[in-house]
Coordinates of C-alpha atoms in Angstrom, one line a residue:
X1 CA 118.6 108.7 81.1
X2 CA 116.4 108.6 84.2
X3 CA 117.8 110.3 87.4
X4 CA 117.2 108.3 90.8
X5 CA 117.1 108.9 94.3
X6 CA 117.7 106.0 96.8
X7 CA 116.5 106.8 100.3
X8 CA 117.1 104.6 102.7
X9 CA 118.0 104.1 106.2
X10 CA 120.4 101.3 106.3
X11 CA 123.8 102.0 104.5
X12 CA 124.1 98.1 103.2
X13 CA 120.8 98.3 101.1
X14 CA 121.5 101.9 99.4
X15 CA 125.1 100.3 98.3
X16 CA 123.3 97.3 96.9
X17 CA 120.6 98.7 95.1
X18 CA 123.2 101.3 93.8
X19 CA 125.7 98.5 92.4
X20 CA 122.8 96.6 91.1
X21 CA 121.6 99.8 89.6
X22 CA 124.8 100.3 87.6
X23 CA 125.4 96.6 86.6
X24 CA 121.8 95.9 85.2
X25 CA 120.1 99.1 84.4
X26 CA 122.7 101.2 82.7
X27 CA 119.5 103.8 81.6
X28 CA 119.5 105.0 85.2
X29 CA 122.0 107.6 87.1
X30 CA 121.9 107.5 90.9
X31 CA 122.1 111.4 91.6
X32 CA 122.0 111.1 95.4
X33 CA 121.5 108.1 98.2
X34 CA 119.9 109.2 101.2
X35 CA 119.5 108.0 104.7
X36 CA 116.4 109.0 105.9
X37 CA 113.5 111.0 104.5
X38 CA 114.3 114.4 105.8
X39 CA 117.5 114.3 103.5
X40 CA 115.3 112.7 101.1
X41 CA 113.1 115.7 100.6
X42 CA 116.0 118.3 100.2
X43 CA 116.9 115.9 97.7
X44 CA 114.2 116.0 96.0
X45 CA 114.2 119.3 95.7
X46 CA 117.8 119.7 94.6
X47 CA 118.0 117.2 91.4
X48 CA 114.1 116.5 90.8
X49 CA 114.5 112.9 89.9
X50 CA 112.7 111.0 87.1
X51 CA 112.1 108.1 89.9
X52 CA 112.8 107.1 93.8
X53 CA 113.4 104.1 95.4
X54 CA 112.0 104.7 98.0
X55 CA 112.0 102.4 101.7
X56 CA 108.8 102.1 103.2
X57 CA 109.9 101.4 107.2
X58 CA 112.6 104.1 108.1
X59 CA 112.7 106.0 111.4
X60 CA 111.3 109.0 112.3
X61 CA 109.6 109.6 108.9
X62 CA 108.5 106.5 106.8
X63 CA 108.7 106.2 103.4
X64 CA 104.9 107.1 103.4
X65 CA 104.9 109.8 105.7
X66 CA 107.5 111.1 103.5
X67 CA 104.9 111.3 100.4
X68 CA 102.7 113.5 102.7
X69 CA 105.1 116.5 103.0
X70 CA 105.1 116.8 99.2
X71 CA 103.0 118.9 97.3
X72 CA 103.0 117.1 94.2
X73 CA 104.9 114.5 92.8
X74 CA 105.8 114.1 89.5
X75 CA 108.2 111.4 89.3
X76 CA 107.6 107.6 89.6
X77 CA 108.0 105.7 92.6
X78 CA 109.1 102.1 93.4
X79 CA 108.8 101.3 97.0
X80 CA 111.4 99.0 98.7
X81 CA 110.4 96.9 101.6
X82 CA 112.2 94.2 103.8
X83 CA 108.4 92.7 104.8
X84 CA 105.8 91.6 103.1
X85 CA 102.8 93.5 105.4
X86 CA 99.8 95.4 104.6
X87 CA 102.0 98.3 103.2
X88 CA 102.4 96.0 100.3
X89 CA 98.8 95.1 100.0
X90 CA 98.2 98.6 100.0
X91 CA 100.7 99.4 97.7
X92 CA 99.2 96.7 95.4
X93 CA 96.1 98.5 95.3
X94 CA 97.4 101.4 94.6
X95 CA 98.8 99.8 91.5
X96 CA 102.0 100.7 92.3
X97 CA 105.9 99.1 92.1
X98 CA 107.5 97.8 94.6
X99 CA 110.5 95.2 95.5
X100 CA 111.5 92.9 98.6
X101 CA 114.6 93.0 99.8
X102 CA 116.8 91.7 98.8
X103 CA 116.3 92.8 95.6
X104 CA 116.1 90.3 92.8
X105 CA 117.7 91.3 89.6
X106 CA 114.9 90.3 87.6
X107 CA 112.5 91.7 89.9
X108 CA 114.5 95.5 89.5
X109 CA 114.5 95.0 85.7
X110 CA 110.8 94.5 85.6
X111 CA 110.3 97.2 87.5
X112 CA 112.7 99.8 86.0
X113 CA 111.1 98.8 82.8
X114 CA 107.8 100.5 83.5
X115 CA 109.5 103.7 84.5
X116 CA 108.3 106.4 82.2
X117 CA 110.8 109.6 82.8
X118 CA 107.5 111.5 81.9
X119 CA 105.0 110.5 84.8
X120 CA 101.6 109.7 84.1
X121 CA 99.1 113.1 85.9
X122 CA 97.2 109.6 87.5
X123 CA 100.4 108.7 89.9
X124 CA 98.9 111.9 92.2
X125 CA 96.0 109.1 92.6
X126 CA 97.9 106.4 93.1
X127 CA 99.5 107.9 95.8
X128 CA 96.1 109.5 97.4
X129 CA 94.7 105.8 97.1
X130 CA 97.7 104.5 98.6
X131 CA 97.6 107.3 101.9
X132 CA 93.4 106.4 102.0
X133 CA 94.3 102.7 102.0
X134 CA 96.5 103.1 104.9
X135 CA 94.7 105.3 107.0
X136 CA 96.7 108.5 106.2
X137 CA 93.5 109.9 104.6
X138 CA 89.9 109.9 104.4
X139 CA 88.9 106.9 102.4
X140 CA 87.6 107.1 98.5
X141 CA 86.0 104.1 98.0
X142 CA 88.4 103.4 95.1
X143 CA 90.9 100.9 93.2
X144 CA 93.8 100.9 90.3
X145 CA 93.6 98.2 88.0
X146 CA 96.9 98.1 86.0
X147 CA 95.9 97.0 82.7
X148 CA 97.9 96.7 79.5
X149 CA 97.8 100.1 78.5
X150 CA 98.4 101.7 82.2
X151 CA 95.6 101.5 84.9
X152 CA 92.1 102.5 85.1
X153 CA 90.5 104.2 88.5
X154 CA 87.4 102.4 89.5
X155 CA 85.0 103.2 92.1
X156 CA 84.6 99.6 94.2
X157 CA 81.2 99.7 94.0
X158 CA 80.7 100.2 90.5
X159 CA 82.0 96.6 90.1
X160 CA 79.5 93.8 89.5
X161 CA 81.5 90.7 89.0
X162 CA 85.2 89.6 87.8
X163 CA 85.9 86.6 86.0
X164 CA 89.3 84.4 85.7
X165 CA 91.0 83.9 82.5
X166 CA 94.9 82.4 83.3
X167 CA 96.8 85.2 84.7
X168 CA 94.2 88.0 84.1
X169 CA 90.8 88.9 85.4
X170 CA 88.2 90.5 83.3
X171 CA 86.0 93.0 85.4
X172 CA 82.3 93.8 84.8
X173 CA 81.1 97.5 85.5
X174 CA 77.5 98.9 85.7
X175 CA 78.4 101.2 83.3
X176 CA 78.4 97.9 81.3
X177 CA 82.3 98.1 80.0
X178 CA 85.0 95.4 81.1
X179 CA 88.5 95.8 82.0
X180 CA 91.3 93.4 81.0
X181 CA 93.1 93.7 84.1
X182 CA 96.7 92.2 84.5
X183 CA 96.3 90.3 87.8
X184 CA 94.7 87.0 88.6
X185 CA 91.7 86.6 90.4
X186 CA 93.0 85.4 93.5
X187 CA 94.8 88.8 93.8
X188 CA 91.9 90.6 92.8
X189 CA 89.9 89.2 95.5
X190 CA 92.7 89.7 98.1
X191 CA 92.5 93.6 97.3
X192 CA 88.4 93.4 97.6
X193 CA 88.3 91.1 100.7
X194 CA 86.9 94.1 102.5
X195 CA 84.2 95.0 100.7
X196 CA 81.1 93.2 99.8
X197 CA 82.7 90.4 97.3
X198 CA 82.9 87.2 97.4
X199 CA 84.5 84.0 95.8
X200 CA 81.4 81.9 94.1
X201 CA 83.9 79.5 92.1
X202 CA 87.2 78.8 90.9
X203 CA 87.2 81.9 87.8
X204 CA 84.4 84.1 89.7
X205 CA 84.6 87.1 92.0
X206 CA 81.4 88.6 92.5
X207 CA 79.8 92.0 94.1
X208 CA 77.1 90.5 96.8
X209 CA 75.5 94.3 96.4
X210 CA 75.1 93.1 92.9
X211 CA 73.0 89.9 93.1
X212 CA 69.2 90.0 91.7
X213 CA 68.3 86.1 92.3
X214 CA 69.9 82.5 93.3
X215 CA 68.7 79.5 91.7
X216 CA 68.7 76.6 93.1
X217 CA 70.8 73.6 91.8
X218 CA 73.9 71.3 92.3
X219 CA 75.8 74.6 93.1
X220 CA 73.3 77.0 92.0
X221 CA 73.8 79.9 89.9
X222 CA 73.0 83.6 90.5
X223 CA 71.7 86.2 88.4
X224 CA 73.8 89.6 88.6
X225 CA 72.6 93.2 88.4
X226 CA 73.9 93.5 84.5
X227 CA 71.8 90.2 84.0
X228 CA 74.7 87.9 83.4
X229 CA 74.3 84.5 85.4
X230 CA 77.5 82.9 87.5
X231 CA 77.2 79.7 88.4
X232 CA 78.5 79.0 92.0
X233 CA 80.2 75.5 92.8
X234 CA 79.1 73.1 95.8
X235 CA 81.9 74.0 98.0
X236 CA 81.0 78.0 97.9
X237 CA 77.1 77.4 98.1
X238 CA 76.7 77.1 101.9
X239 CA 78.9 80.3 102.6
X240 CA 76.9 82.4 100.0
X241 CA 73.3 81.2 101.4
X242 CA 74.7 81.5 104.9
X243 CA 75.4 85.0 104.2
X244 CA 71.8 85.8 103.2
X245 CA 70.0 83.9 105.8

């Protein structure tokens, strides 16, 4: 069985979640529903859940300002929002669960799916990335990659390149391995749209850092750090030669 804490502010979304909790996921036992974070904490420290569902815009004390008071946290998290905002962005780079309200059944089983009652000792990074990503703490230039096994940690500028393939995105390191990471390319680029990457065709994502040479042609192609070559289509060319003029 996996013991959960709801905290949230507003009474109608705690009774939801709750009934939805016991309809579709008989695996996990509600031990206490809190309505803000303060009770949250003594909560936590009275039943030490296996996992909290935890609302990211309450008064007072957020959800995330909640995560800074504790000194560790071994027990999984899946945020609950009402907005799709940066929070989530940031919670997506975090690799991290989350769920808009209201909650979709399929969307809860998912997630409760990937609980593991025995935390992974990587979720204290998650959470550091997530508090740097939102300003809570001095930035690591980091990112979590879920993959099929879990997630990997990867220093952003360690990254050469990332290439599309359907739903997943393969990612070139200098250390010369690749990651099979389980989002597309289109999300990967939205997590990376601050830092030096850019879009050089439909299934590419590359590091500009990373570029050796462009060669001329139709599109052109360009010769990466690792010595791969990416070719870069005619609607992408002006935008990556306008950024190097």
């Amino acid at each position: 069985m996996i013991k959960a804490l709801i905290i949230d502010d507003e009474a109608h979304c705690r009774e939801t979640l709750s009934m939805q909790l016991a309809k579709y996921c008989p695996q996990v036992t509600v031990v206490a529903e809190c309505r803000s974070a303060a009770e949250g904490l003594k909560a936590i420290a009275d039943h030490t859940p296996d996992l909290l569902f935890l609302d990211v815009e309450m008064p007072i004390m957020n959800g995330f300002e909640m995560l800074e008071q504790l000194p560790n946290i071994p027990f999984d998290i899946i945020f609950t929002t009402g907005y799709d905002t940066y929070a989530i962005k940031a919670i997506r780079f975090s690799a991290l669960d989350y769920l808009l309200k209201p909650i979709d059944k399929d969307d809860l089983l998912k997630a409760v799916a990937k609980v593991n009652p025995q935390p992974e000792p990587q979720m204290a990074q998650q959470i550091e990335l997530l508090l740097q990503k939102l300003g809570h703490k001095p930035a690591l230039q980091k990112i979590a990659l879920p993959s099929l096994q879990g997630f990997e940690l990867v220093l952003i500028d360690t990254i050469i390149r990332c290439e599309a393939d359907n739903n997943y995105t393969h990612v070139f390191l200098k250390s010369r391995q690749s990651l099979l990471v389980s989002r597309t390319l289109k999300e990967i680029e939205e997590l990376l749209e601050e830092s030096s990457f850019l879009r050089v065709h439909q299934s590419h994502l590359i590091n500009l850092n990373e570029i050796i040479r462009y060669v001329r042609g139709e599109g052109g192609y360009v010769v990466m750090s690792d010595n791969s070559t990416v070719h870069v289509s005619r609607s992408r060319k002006d935008e990556l030669l306008k950024i190097f003029r």
